[in-house]
Each structure stands twice: as structure tokens, then as C-alpha cells.
Short mmCIF file of C-alpha atoms and ligand atoms in Angstrom, two decimals:
data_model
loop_
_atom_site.label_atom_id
_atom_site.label_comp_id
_atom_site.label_asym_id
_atom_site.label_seq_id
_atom_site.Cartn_x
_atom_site.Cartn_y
_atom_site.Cartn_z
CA UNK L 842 87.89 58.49 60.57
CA UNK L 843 88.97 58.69 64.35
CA UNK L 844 93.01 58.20 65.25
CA UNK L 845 92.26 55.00 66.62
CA UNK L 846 92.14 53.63 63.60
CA UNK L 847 95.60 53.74 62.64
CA UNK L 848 96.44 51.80 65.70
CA UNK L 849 98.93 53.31 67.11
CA UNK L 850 101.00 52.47 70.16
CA UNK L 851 99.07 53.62 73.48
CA UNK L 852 101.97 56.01 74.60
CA UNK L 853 101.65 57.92 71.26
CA UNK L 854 97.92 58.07 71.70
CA UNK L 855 98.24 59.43 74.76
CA UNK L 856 100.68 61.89 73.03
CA UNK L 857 98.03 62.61 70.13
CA UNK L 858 95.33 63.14 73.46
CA UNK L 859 97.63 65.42 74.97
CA UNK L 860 97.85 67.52 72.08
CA UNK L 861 94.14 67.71 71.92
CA UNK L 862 93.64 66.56 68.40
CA UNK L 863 90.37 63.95 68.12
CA UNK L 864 89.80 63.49 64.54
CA UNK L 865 93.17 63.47 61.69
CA UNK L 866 93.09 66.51 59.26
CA UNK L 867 93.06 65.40 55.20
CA UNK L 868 96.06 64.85 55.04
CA UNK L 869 97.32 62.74 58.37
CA UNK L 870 94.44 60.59 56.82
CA UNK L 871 96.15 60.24 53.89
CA UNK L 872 100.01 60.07 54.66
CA UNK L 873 99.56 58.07 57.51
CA UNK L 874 98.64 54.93 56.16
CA UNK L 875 101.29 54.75 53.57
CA UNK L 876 104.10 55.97 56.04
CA UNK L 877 103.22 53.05 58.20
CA UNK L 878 103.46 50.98 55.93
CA UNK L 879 107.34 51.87 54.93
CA UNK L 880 106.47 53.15 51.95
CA UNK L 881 108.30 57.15 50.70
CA UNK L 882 105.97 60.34 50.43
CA UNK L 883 105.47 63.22 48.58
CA UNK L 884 103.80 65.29 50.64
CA UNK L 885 102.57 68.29 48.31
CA UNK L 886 100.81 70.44 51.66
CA UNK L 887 101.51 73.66 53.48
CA UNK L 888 101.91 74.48 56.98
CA UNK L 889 98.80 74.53 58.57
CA UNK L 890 97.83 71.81 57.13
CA UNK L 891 98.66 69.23 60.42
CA UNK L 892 101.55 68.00 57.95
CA UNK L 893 103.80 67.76 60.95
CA UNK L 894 101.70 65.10 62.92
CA UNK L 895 101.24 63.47 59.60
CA UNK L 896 104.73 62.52 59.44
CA UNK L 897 106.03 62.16 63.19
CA UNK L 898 102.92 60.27 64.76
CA UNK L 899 104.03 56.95 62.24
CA UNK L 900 107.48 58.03 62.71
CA UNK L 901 107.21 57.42 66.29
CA UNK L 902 105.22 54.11 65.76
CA UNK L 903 108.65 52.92 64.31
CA UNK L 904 110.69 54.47 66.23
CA UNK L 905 109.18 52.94 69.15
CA UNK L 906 110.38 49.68 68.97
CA UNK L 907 114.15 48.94 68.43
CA UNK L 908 117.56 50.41 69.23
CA UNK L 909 117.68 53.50 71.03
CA UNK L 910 119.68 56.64 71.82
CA UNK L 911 121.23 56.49 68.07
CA UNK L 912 120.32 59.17 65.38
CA UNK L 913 117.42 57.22 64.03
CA UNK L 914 115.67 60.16 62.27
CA UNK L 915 116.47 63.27 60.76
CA UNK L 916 114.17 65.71 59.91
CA UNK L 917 115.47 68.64 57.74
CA UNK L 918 113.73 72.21 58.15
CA UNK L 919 114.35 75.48 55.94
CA UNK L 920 114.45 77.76 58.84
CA UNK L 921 115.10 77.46 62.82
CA UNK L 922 111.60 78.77 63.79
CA UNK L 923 110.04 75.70 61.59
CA UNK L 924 112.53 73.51 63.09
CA UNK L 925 111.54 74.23 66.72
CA UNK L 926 107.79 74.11 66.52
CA UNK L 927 108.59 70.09 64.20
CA UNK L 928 110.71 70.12 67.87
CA UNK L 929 108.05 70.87 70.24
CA UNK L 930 105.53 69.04 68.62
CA UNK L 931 107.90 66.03 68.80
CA UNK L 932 107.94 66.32 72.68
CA UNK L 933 104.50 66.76 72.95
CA UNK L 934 103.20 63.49 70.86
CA UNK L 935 106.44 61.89 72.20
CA UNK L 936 105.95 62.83 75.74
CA UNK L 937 105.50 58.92 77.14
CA UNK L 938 107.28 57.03 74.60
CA UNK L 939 110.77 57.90 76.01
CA UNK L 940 111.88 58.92 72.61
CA UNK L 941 113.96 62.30 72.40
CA UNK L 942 114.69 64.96 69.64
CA UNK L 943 117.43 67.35 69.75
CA UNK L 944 116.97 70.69 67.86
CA UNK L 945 120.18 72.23 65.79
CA UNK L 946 120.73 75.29 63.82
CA UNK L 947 122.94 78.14 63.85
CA UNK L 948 122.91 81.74 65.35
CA UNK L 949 123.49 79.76 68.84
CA UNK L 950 125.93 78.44 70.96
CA UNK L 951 126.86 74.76 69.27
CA UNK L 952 127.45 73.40 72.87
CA UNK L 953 123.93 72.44 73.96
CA UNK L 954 123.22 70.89 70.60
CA UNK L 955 126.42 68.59 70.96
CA UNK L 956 125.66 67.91 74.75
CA UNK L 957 122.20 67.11 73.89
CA UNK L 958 123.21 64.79 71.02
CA UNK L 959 125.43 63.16 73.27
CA UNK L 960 123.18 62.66 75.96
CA UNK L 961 121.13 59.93 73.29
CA UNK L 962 118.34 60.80 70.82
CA UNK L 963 116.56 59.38 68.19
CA UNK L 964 115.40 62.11 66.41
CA UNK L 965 117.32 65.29 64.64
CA UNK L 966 115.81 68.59 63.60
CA UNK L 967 118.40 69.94 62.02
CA UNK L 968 118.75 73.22 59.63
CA UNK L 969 121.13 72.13 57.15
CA UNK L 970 123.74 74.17 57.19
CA UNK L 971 124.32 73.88 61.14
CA UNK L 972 123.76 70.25 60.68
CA UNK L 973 126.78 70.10 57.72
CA UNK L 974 129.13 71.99 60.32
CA UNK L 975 128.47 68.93 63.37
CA UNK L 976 128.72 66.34 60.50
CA UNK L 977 132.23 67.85 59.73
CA UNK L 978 133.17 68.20 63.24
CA UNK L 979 131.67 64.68 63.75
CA UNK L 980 130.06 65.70 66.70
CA UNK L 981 126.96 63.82 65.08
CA UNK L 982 127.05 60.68 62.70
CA UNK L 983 123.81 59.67 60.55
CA UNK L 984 125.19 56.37 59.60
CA UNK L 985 122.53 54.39 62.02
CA UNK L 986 119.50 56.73 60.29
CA UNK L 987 116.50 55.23 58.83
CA UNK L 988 113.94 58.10 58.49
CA UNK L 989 115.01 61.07 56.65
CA UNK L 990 112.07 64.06 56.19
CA UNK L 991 112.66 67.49 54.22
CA UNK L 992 110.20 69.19 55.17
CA UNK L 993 109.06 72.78 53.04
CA UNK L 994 111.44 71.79 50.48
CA UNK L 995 110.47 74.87 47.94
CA UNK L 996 111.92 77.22 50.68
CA UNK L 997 115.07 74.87 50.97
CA UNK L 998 115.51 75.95 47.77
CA UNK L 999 114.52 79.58 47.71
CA UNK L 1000 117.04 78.98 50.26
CA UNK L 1001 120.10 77.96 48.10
CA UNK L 1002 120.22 74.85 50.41
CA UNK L 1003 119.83 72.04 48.23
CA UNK L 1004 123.41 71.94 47.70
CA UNK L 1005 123.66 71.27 51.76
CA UNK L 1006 120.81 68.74 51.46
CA UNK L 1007 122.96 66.46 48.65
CA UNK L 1008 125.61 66.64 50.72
CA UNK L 1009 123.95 65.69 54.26
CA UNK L 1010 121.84 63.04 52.06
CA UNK L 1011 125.05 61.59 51.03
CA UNK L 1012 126.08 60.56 54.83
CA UNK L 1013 123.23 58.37 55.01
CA UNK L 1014 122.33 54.95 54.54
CA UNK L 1015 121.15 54.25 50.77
CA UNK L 1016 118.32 52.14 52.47
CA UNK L 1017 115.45 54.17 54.32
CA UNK L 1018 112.42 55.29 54.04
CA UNK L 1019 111.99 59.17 52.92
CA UNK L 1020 109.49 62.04 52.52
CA UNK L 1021 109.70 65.06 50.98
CA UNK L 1022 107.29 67.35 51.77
CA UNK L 1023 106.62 70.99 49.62
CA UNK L 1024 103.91 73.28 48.73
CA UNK L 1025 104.96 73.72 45.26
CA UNK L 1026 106.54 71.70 42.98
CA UNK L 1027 109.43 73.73 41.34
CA UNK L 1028 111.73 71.76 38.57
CA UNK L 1029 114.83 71.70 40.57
CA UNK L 1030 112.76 70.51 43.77
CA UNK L 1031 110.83 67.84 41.34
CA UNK L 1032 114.59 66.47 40.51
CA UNK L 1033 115.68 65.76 44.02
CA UNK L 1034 112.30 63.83 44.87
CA UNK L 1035 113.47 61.78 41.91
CA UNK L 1036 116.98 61.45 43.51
CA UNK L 1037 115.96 60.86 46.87
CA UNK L 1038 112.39 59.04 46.67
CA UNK L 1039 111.61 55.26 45.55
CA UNK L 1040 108.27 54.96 43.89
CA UNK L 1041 106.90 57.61 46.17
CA UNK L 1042 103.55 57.63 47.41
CA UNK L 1043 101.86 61.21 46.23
CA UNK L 1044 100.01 62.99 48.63
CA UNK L 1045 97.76 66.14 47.85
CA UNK L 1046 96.39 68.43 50.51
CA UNK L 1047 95.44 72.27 48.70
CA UNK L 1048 94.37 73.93 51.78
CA UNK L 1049 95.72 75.47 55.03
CA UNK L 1050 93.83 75.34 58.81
CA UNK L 1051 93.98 78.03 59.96
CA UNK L 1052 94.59 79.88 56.84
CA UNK L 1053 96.10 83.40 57.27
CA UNK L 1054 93.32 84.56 54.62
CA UNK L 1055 90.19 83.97 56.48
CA UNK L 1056 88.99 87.77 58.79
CA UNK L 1057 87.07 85.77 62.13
CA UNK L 1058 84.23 88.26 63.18
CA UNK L 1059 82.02 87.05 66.16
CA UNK L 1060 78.34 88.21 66.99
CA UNK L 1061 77.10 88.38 69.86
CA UNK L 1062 73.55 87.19 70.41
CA UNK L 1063 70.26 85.69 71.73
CA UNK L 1064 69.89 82.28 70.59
CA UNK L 1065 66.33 83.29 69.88
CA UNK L 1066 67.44 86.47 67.64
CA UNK L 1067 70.08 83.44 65.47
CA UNK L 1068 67.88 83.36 62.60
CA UNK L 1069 67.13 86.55 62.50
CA UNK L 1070 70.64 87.61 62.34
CA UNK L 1071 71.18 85.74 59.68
CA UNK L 1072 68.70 86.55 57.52
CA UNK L 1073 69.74 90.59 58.07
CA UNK L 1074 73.58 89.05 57.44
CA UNK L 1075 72.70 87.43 54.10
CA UNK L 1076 70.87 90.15 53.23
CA UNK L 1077 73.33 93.06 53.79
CA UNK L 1078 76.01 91.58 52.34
CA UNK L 1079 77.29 90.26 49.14
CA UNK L 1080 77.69 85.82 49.62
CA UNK L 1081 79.07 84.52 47.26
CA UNK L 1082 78.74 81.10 48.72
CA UNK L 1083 78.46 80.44 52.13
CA UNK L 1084 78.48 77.32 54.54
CA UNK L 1085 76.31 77.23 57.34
CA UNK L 1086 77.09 75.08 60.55
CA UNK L 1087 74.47 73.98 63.15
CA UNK L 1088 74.93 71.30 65.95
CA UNK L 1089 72.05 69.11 65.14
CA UNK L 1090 70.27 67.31 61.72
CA UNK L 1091 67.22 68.96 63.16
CA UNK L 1092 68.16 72.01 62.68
CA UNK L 1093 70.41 72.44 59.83
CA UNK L 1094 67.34 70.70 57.98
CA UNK L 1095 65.20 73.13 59.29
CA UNK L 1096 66.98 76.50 58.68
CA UNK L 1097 67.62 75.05 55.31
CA UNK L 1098 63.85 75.00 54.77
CA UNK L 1099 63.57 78.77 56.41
CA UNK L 1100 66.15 80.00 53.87
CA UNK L 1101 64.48 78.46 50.86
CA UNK L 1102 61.13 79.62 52.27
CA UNK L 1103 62.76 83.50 52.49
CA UNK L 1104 63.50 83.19 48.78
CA UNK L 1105 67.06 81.95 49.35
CA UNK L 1106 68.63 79.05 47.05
CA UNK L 1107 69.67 76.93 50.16
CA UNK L 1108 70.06 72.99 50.37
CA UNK L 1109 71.45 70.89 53.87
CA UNK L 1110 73.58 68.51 54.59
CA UNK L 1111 72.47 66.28 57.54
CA UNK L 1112 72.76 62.47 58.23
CA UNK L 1113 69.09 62.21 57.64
CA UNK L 1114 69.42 62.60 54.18
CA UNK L 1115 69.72 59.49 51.48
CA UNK L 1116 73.28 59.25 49.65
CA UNK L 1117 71.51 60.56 46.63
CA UNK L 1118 69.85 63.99 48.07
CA UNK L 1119 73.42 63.92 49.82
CA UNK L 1120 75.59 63.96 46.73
CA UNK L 1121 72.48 66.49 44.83
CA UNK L 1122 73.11 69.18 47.94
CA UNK L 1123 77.32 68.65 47.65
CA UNK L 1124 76.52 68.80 43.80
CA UNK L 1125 74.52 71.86 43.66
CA UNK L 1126 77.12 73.84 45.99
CA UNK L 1127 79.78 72.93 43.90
CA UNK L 1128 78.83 74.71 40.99
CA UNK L 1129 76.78 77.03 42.17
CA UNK L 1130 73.18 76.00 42.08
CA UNK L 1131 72.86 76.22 45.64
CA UNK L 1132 74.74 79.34 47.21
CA UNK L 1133 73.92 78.08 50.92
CA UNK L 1134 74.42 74.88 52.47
CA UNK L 1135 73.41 74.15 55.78
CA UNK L 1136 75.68 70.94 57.58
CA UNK L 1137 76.36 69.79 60.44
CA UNK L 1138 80.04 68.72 61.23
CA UNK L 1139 79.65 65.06 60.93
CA UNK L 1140 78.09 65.77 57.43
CA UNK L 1141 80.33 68.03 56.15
CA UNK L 1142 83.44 66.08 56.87
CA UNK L 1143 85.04 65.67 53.38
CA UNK L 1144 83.43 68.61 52.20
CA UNK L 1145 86.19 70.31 49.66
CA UNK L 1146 84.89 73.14 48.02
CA UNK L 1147 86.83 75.91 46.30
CA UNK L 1148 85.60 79.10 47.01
CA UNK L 1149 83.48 79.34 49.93
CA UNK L 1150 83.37 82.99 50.64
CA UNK L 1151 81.74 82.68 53.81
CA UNK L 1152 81.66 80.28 56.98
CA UNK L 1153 78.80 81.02 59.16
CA UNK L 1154 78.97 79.65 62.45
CA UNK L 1155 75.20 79.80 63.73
CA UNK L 1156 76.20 77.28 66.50
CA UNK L 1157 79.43 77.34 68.30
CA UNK L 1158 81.05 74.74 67.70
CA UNK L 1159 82.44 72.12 70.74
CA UNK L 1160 85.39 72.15 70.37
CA UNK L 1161 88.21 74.33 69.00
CA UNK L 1162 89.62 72.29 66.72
CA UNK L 1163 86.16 71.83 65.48
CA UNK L 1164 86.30 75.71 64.68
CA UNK L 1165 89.61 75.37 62.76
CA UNK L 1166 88.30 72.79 60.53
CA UNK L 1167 84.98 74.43 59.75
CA UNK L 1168 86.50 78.31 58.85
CA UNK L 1169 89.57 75.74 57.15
CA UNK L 1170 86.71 75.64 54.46
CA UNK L 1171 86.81 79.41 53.36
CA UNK L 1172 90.09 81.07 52.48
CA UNK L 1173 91.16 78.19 50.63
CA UNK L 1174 94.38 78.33 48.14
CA UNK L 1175 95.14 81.98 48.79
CA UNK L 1176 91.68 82.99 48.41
CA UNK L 1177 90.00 85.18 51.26
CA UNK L 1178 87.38 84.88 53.42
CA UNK L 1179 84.56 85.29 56.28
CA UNK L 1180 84.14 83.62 59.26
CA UNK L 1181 81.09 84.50 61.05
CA UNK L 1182 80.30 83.24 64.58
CA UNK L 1183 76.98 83.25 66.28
CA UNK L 1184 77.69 83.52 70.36
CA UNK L 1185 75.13 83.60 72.69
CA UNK L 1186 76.45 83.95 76.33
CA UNK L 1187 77.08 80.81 77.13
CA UNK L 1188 78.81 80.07 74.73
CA UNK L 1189 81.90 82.01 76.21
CA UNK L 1190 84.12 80.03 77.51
CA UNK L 1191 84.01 77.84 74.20
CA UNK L 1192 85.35 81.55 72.37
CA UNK L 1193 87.94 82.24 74.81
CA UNK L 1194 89.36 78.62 73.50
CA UNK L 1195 89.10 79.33 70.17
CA UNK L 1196 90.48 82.60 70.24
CA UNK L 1197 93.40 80.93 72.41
CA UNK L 1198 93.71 78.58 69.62
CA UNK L 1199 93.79 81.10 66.86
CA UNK L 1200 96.11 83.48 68.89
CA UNK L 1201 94.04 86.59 68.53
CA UNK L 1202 90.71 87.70 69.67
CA UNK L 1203 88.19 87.69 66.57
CA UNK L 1204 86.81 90.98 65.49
CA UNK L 1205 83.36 91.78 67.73
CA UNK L 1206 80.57 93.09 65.45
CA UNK L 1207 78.01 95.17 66.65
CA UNK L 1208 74.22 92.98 66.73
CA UNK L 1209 71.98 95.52 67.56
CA UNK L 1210 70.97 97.62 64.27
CA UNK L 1211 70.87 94.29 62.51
CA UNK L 1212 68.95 92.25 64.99
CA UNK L 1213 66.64 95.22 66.02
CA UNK L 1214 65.30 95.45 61.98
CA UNK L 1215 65.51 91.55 61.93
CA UNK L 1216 63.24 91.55 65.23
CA UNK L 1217 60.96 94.49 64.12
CA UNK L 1218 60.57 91.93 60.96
CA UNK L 1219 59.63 89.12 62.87
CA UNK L 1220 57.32 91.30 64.55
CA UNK L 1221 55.82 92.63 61.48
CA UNK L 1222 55.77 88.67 60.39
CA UNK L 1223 53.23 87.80 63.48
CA UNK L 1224 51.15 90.75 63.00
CA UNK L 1225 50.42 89.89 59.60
CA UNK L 1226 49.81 86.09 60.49
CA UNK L 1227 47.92 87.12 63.36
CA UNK L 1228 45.91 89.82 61.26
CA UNK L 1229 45.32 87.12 58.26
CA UNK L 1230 43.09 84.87 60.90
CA UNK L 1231 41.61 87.67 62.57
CA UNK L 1232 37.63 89.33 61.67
CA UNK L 1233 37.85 92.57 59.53
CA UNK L 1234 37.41 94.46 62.26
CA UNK L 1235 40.27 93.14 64.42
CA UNK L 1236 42.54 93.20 61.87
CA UNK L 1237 42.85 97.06 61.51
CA UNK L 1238 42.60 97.60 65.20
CA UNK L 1239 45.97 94.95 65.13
CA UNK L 1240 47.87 97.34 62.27
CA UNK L 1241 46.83 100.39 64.34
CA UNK L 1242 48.83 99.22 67.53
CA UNK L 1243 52.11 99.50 66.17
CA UNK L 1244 53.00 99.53 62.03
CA UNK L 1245 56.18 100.31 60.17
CA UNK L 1246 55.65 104.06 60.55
CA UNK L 1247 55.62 104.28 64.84
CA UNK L 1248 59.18 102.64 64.75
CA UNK L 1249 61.00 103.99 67.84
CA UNK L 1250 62.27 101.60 70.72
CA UNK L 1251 65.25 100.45 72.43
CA UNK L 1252 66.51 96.91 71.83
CA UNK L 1253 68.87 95.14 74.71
CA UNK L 1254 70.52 92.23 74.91
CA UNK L 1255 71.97 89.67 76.73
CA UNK L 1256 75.27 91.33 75.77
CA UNK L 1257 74.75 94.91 77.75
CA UNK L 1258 74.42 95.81 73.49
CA UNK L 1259 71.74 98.52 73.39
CA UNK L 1260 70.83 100.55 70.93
CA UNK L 1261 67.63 102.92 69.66
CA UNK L 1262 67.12 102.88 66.38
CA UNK L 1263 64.39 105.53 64.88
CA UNK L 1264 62.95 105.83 61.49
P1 AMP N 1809 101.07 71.98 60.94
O1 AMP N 1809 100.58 72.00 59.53
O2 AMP N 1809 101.73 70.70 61.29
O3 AMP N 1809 101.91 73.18 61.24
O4 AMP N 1809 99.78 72.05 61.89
C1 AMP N 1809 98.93 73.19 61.92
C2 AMP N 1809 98.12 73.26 63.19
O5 AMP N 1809 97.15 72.23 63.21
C3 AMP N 1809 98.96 73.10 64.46
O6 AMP N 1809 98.50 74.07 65.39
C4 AMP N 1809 98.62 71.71 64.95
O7 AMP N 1809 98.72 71.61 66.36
C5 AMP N 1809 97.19 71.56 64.47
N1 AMP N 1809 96.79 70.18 64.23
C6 AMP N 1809 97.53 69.21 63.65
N2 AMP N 1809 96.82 68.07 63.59
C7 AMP N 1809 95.62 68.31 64.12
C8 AMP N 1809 94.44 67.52 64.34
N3 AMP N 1809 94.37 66.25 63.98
N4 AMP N 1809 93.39 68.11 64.94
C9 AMP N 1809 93.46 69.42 65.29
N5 AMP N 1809 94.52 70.22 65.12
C10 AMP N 1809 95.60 69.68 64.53
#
């Protein structure tokens, strides 16, 4: 599903270009449709999750049309940091539609906030208790509102705010449309939804991109040493189950085969395949029959596993927010987990994005030991298949010119990574 879909107006698409996103996350895919069409949410997602373009882009779409410089929205957030990234994100996807949002909470000056307000907006961030004080004062009315969000609702009441939230709620007019959005569902928070919502729309969304669990470790490495790598990766360390991205069909069909060739319990995911082999590969990762799958992005769109221990990126992806949603698959509800990214040198300016994207560089892991052995066995691999179709003779003057035994050689690569490794 592309954003064009949902037809929005072209100054919010250029807002939704702007902030680079090409493809919705889970759950703008699912909230989206229903918000447009007037209809209340229950948004049961975390931060991370793209929750916040889930629930402004169609907000905008209405707002877009009709009266403007009133309060036509209010969107309520449990803490002022939450409240000014709903805010920026507001002027970015907002940026050419004209409409305005005016951030409010306490700790500052209450000046700008009531100048801004002033000035003509449609949309309020508000914390609620600063909110409460400019309702008293009146420097704000929410008579003329139509939209109301709470967003993280569980922490407005870890807060103590839901007393503030009745009362702000009760300024408004009865008819609106509302969301309520919350990672859990605690009994107090499940009685407001029934006080504020009409027959609510339920949306579900269990994981977080980027989730704070997932360790991003990058390798550095000839494309022709990939495999290799891998196999020396899978090896070494203890997979639980692991996802495998490559850029083409081709390929992920092909390193599929290698893996299951190598002894490895390994099935892909590629257009090629029939909706049958498709749904026997999902199938068999789901509960364990296969511990590798091997997809390419288009493929694996959809994909919602629990308890992927390990993302392996064996092609870079092309985009950044291409990265996000493939490592979004490990570390799902609280769980931990790998990313692994294959990076051959041209690949770097795609890694400087994605670590600008993540906000931290990813951990670098040393190549050589592991691709040396993996390269010695490669080696070792053509000898033999050379030596099978060679005379007698031949063969032991091919095993003389360099066995297991005479190991001793310096490895470079592309990286300035060298190493000797001796047995
Ligand atoms: P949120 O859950 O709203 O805090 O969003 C989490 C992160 O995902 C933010 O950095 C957003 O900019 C980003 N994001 C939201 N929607 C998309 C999308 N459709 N594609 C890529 N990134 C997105």
C-alpha cells in the first residue's frame, strides 16, 4: 500500500514527501482509513510506531477545508517533550496547507502560547494541566473544536491527569470525532474510552520502529566475501530465528538454496514464488520449522513474526526508512535483538543516512577473522571440487600446494581491515 492511496490533498502529500516517508507503517494503514471516514479510534500502539502521522495526516485532510484560525483540534499529550515532537511533526506534514498548531505546557513563559493562540490556529497541543490554566483564564476557548486526540493515555494516567482530561473534555462540543490512543489498556483508562468514544474503531499495532531493544552492528565487507560472512555469522553464533534481506528475488532465492545446501533449515520469500510455497515459507518461520528466511522487502511486507532474534541485512537497504522497517521486525514487544548489516564500500553514504536516522552510529564489528576462515573455506571448497575432476596424480600435487596445515597469510580488505591469522 503506497500513501497515494488514501488520497489525500496534494499540499499534505507534499507534507508526507517532505517528511520522507514512501510507504504507511501498520498502523497509518490501519487508522487512516477509518479516521477519514469520521469514524472514533482506539489506537492501542506505542511511540515508534508512526502513530503520530496516523492521526494528523487525516486530521489535516479535514482540517483543510472549512473555517479557519479557530481551535479546530486539540491534541492532548502526557508530557511537553511528546507534545513538541506531535508539534513539529504537525509543521512538517502541514508545511503547505496553511494550517498552524500552537504548542502549550507549563515550566514556560504563558505569553508566547497566548500570543500564538491569538495570532489564529487550528490545531492545539496542549499538556493538560497548562491547557486547564488558559481555559480558566480564557485566553483559549474549545467551543468551535471538532477533533479531540489523547494521545499515550496510560501515562496520562500514571500521570494523575485524568482528572484534568474530564474536565478539559467537558469544554467541548458533545459532537466530534475522538481517538484515544494507549499502549496498554489499564481499567481506569478502558472507562474513559467508554466515556469519551462512540462505537470506536479498534486499532492494534504490538510493535515499535525503531525499537529501543534491537543492538545495530554493521560489517564491513566485500560484496564477494557476503556469503561467506554469513555462513561464519550463523555459525558462531546462537540464531534463534533470523530474517535475511537481499535486494533482488534472484538472490534471496538463491542464498536460500546455499543455506539449505550448507545444512541450514532455510526457506525464501520472493515474488517468484506461488501463494501456496508463499504462505508454506511464512508458515514454517512461524513456528519454527524454518529458522531462516530469506525476503526481499516487497515480500516481506506484512511479515509479523514474534520473536525474530536476528535481522540480517546482507544488502543495504535503499532507503532509510527501509532499514527501520526491516530491524522493526526483531526486538518486538520488549523482546531484544540483532541487527546485522552487510556494507560494502559503496554502500556508505546509504549508512551515514541510516545512522542519521537512528541517531547513533551502529556498533562496527571487526570482518577479518571471520571472513579470513570463511575465505580459507571457500578455498578449501575449490580445491576439493577442483581435486574431485582432476587424474590421481594431479589431485595430490593440488592438496600439496596449500592444505589446512600451511595456514599463514594476511587477508585485506576494501576496508584498510587487515589481519594475519596463523594456525
Ligand atoms: P511516532 O510513532 O509517530 O513517534 O513515529 C516514529 C518514527 O517513525 C518517527 O521518526 C517518524 O518520523 C517515523 N515515521 C512515521 N511514519 C513513517 C513512515 N510512513 N515511513 C517512515 N517513517 C515513518
Amino acid at each position: 500500500m503506497s500513501f497515494t492511496e488514501f488520497q489525500f490533498h496534494p499540499k499534505i502529500n507534499a507534507g508526507i514527501a517532505a517528511c520522507g516517508y514512501t510507504n504507511p507503517t501498520p498502523i497509518q494503514n490501519e487508522a487512516i482509513p477509518p479516521i477519514l471516514a469520521g469514524r472514533d479510534i482506539l489506537g492501542l500502539a506505542q511511540t515508534g510506531t508512526g502513530k503520530t502521522a496516523a492521526f494528523v495526516l487525516p486530521l489535516l485532510q479535514r482540517l483543510i477545508e472549512g473555517p479557519r484560525k479557530k481551535v479546530r483540534a486539540l491534541i492532548v499529550a502526557p508530557t511537553r517533550e511528546l507534545a513538541e515532537q506531535i508539534h513539529g511533526n504537525i509543521g512538517m506534514m502541514a508545511k503547505e496547507t496553511g494550517l498552524k498548531s500552537v504548542v502549550i505546557y507549563g515550566g514556560v513563559s504563558k505569553l508566547p502560547q497566548i500570543r500564538a493562540i491569538r495570532a489564529g490556529v487550528e490545531i492545539v497541543v496542549a499538556c493538560p494541566g497548562r491547557l486547564l490554566d488558559l481555559l480558566n483564564e480564557k485566553a483559549v476557548t474549545l467551543s468551535t473544536v471538532e477533533v479531540l486526540v489523547l494521545d499515550e493515555a496510560d501515562h496520562m494516567f500514571d500521570k494523575g491527569f485524568l482528572p484534568d482530561i474530564r474536565r478539559i473534555i467537558r469544554q467541548m462540543p458533545m459532537k466530534r470525532q475522538s481517538m484515544v490512543f494507549s499502549a496498554t489498556m489499564p481499567r481506569e483508562i478502558r472507562h474513559l474510552v467508554e466515556e469519551i468514544l462512540r462505537n470506536p474503531e479498534t486499532v492494534q499495532i504490538n510493535h515499535t520502529l525503531p525499537a529501543p531493544t534491537i543492538s545495530h552492528i554493521l560489517f564491513q565487507v566485500a560484496k564477494e566475501q557476503k556469503t561467506s560472512l554469513l555462513k561464519s555469522i550463523i555459525q558462531e553464533r546462537e540464531m534463534a530465528s533470523t530474517l535475511i534481506f537481499t535486494r533482488t528475488k534472484h538472490k534471496a532465492k538463491n542464498l536460500a538454496l546455499y543455506l539449505q545446501k550448507a545444512g541450514y533449515s532455510a526457506a525464501s520469500l520472493q515474488g517468484n514464488l506461488s501463494q501456496q510455497k508463499r504462505q508454506q515459507a511464512l508458515d514454517g518461520f512461524r513456528n519454527g520449522t524454518f529458522k531462516i528466511l530469506v525476503a526481499t522487502d516487497i515480500a516481506a511486507r506484512g511479515i509479523d513474526v514474534l520473536g525474530i532474534s536476528h535481522v540480517i541485512n546482507y544488502d543495504v537497504p535503499d532507503t532509510a526508512e527501509a532499514y527501520t522497517h526491516r530491524t522493526g521486525r526483531t526486538g518486538r514487544a520488549s523482546r531484544t535483538g540483532q541487527a546485522f548489516t552487510f556494507a560494502s564500500q559503496e554502500d556508505s553514504k546509504m549508512i551515514s543516512l541510516i545512522e542519521h536516522n537512528l541517531g547513533k552510529r551502529m556498533l562496527r564489528e571487526s570482518t577479518s577473522a571471520l571472513a579470513c576462515e570463511a575465505e580459507e573455506d571457500v578455498r578449501e571448497e575449490k580445491k576439493e571440487r577442483f581435486s574431485r575432476l582432476m587424474p590421481k596424480r594431479k589431485k595430490s600435487a593440488a592438496a600439496g600446494s596449500g592444505g589446512k596445515s600451511q595456514r599463514s597469510r594476511t587477508c585485506s580488505f576494501d576496508f584498510g581491515i587487515s589481519k594475519t591469522v596463523q594456525r
